[in-house]
Short mmCIF file of N, CA and C in Angstrom, two decimals:
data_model
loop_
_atom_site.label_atom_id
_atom_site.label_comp_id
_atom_site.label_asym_id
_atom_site.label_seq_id
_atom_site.Cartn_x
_atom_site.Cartn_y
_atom_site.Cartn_z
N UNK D 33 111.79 130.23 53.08
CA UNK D 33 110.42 129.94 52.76
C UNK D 33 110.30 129.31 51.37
N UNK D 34 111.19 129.88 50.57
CA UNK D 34 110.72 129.02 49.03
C UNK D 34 111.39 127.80 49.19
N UNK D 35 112.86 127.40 50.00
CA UNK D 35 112.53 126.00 49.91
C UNK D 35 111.59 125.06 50.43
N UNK D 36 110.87 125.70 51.46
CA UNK D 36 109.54 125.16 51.48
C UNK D 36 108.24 124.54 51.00
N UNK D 37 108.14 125.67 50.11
CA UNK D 37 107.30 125.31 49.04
C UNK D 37 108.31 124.36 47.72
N UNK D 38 109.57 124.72 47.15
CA UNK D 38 110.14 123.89 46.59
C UNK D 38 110.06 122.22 47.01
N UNK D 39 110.64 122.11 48.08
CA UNK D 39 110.85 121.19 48.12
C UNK D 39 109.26 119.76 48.52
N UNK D 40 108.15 120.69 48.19
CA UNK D 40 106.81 119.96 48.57
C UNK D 40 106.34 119.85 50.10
N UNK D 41 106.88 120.55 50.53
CA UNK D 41 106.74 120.09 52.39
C UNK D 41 105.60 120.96 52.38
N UNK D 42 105.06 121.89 51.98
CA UNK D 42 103.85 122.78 52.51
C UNK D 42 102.99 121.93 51.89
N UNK D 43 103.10 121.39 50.71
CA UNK D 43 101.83 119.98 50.34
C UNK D 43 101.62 119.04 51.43
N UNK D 44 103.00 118.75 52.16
CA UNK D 44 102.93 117.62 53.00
C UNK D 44 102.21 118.64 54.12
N UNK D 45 102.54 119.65 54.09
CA UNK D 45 101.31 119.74 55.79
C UNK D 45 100.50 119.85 55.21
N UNK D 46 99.54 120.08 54.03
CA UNK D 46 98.52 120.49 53.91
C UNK D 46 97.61 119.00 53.69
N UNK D 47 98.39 117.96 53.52
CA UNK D 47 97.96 116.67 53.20
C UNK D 47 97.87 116.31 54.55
N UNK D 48 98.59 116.60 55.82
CA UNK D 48 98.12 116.27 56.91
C UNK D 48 97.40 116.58 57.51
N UNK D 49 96.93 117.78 57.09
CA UNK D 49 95.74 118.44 57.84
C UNK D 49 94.23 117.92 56.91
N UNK D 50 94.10 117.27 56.11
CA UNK D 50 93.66 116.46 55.33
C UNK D 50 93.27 115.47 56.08
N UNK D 51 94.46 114.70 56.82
CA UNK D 51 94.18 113.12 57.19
C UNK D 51 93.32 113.65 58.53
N UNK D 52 94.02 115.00 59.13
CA UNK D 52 93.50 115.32 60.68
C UNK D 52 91.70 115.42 60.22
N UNK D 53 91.71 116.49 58.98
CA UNK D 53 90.17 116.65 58.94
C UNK D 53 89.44 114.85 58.88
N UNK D 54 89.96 113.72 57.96
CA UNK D 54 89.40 112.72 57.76
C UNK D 54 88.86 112.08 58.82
N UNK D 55 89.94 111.94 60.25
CA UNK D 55 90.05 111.28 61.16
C UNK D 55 88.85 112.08 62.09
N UNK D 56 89.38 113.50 62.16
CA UNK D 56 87.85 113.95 62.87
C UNK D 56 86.61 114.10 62.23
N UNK D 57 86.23 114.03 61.69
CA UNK D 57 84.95 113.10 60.86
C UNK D 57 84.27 112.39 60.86
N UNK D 58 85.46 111.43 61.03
CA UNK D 58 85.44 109.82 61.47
C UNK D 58 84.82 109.57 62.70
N UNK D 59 85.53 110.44 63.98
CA UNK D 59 85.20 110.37 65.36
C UNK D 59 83.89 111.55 65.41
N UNK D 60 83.73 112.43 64.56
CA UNK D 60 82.13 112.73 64.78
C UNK D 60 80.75 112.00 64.03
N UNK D 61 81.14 111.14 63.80
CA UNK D 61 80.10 109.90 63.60
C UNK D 61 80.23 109.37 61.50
N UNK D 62 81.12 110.19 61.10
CA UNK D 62 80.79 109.87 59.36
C UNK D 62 81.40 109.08 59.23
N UNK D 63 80.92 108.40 58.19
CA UNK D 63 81.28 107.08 57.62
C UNK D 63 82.38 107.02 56.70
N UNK D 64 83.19 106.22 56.70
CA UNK D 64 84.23 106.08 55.85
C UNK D 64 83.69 106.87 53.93
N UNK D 65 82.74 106.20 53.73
CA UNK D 65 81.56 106.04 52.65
C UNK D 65 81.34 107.75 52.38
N UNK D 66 81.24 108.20 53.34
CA UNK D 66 80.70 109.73 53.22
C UNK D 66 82.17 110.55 52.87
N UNK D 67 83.23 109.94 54.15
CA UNK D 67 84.48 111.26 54.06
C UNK D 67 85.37 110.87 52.94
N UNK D 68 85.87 109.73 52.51
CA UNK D 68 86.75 109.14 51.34
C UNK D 68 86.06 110.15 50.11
N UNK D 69 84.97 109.66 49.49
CA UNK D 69 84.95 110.64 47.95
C UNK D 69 84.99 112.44 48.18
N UNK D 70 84.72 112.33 49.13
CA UNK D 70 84.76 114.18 49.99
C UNK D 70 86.36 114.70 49.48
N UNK D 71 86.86 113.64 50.46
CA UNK D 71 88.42 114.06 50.56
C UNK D 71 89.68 113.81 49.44
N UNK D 72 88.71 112.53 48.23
CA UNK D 72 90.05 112.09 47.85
C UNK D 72 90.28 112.93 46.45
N UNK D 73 89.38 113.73 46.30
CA UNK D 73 89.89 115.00 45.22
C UNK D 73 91.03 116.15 45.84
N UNK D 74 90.80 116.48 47.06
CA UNK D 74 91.90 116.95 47.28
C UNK D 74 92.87 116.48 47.82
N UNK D 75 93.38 115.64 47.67
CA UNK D 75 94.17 114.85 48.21
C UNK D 75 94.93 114.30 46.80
N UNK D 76 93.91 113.86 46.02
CA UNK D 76 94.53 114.09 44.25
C UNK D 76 95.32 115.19 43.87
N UNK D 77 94.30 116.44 44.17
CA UNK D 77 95.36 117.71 43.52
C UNK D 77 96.24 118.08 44.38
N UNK D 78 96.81 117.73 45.87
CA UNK D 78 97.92 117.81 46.51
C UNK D 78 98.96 117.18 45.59
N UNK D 79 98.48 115.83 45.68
CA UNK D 79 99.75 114.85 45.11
C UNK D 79 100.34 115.49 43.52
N UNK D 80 99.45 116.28 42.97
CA UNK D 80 99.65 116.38 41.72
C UNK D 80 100.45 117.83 41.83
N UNK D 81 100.31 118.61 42.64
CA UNK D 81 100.58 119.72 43.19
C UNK D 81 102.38 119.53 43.42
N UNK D 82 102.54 118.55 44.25
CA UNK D 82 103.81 118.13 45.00
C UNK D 82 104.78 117.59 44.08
N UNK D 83 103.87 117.19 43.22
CA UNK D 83 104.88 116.53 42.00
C UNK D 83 105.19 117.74 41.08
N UNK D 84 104.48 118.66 41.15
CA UNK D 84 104.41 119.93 40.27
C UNK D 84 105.59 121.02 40.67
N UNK D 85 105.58 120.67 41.73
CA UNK D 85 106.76 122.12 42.89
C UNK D 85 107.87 121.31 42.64
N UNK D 86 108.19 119.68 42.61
CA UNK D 86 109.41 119.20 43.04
C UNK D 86 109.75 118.53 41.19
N UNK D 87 109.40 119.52 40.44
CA UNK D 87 110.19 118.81 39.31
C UNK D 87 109.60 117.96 38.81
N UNK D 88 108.78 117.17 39.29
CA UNK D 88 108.87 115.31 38.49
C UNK D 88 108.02 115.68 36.86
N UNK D 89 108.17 114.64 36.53
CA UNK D 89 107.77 114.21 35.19
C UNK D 89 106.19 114.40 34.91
N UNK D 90 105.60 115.27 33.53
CA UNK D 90 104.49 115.48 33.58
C UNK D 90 103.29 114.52 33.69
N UNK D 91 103.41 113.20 33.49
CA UNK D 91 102.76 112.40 33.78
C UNK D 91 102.00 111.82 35.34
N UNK D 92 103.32 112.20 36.24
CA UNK D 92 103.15 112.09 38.09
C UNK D 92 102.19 113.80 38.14
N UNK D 93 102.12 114.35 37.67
CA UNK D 93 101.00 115.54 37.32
C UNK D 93 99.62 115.84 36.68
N UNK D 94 99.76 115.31 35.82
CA UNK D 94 98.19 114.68 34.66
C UNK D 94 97.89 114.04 35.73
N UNK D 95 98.49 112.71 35.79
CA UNK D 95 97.65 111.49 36.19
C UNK D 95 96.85 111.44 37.39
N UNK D 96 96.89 112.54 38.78
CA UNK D 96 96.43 112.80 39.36
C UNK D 96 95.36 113.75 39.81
N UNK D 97 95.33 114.58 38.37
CA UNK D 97 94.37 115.70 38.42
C UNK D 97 93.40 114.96 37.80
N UNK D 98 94.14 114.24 36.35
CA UNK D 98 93.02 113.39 35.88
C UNK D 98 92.03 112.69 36.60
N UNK D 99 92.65 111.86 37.67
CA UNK D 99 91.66 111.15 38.41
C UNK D 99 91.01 111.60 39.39
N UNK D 100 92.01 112.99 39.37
CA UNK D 100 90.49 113.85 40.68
C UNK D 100 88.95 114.17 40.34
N UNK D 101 88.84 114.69 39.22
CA UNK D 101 87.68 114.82 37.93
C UNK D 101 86.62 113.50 39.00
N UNK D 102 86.92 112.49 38.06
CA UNK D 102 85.54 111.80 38.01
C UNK D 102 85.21 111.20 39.73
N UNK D 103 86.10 111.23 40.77
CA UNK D 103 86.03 110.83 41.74
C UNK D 103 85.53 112.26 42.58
N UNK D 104 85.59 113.66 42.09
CA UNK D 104 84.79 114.66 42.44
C UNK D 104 83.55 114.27 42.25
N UNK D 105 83.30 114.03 40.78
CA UNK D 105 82.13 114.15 40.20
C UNK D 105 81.53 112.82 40.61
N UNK D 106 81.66 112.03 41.44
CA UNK D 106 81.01 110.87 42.04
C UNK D 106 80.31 111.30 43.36
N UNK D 107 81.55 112.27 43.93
CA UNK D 107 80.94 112.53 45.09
C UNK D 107 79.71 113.37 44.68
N UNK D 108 79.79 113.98 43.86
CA UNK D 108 78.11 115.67 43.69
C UNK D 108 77.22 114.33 43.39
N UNK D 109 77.22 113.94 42.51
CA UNK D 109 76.52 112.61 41.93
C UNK D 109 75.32 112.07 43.43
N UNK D 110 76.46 111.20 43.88
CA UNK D 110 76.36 110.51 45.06
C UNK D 110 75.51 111.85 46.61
N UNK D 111 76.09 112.81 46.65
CA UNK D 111 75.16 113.92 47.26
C UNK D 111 74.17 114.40 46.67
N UNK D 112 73.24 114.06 45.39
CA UNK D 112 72.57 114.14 44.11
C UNK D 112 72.48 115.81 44.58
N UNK D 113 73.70 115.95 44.04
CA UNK D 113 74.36 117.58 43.61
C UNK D 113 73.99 117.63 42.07
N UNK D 114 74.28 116.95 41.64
CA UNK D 114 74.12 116.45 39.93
C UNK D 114 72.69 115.91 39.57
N UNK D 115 72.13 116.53 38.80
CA UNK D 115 70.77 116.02 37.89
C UNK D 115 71.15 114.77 37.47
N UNK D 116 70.07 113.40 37.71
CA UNK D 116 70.23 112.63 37.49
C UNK D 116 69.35 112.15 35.92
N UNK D 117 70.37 111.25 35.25
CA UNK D 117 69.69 111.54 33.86
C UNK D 117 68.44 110.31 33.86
#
């Protein structure tokens, strides 16, 4: 089991069950427009996750959490989750 998680493969199913949720979404009528900013924060902190379990360099780590942030915060925005100024 821990090379499992070592080696990033439990990111990789969890990123596929990701694409499964996207795709059924898709086929219950939502729009690309709606499921993309939904999904692509977690799909950020997977990647950043996977790079985190398998060693890599802190930068393949930052750089993906970093950009989960404002592409979250587009989606609340965009669901006017967020007070608009």
């Amino acid at each position: 089991m821990e090379a499992f998680f070592t080696s990033g493969r439990a990111v990789d199913v969890v990123l596929a069950v990701l694409v499964a949720e996207a795709l059924w979404l898709k086929w219950r009528g939502q729009s690309w427009a709606d499921i993309l900013p939904a999904l692509v924060p977690a799909v950020l902190m997977m990647v950043a996750l996977r790079a985190a379990l398998t060693g890599m360099a802190w930068p393949y780590i930052s750089i993906p959490l970093a950009a989960a942030f404002p592409v979250h915060l587009y989606d609340l925005r965009r669901r006017s989750m967020l007070g608009k100024n």
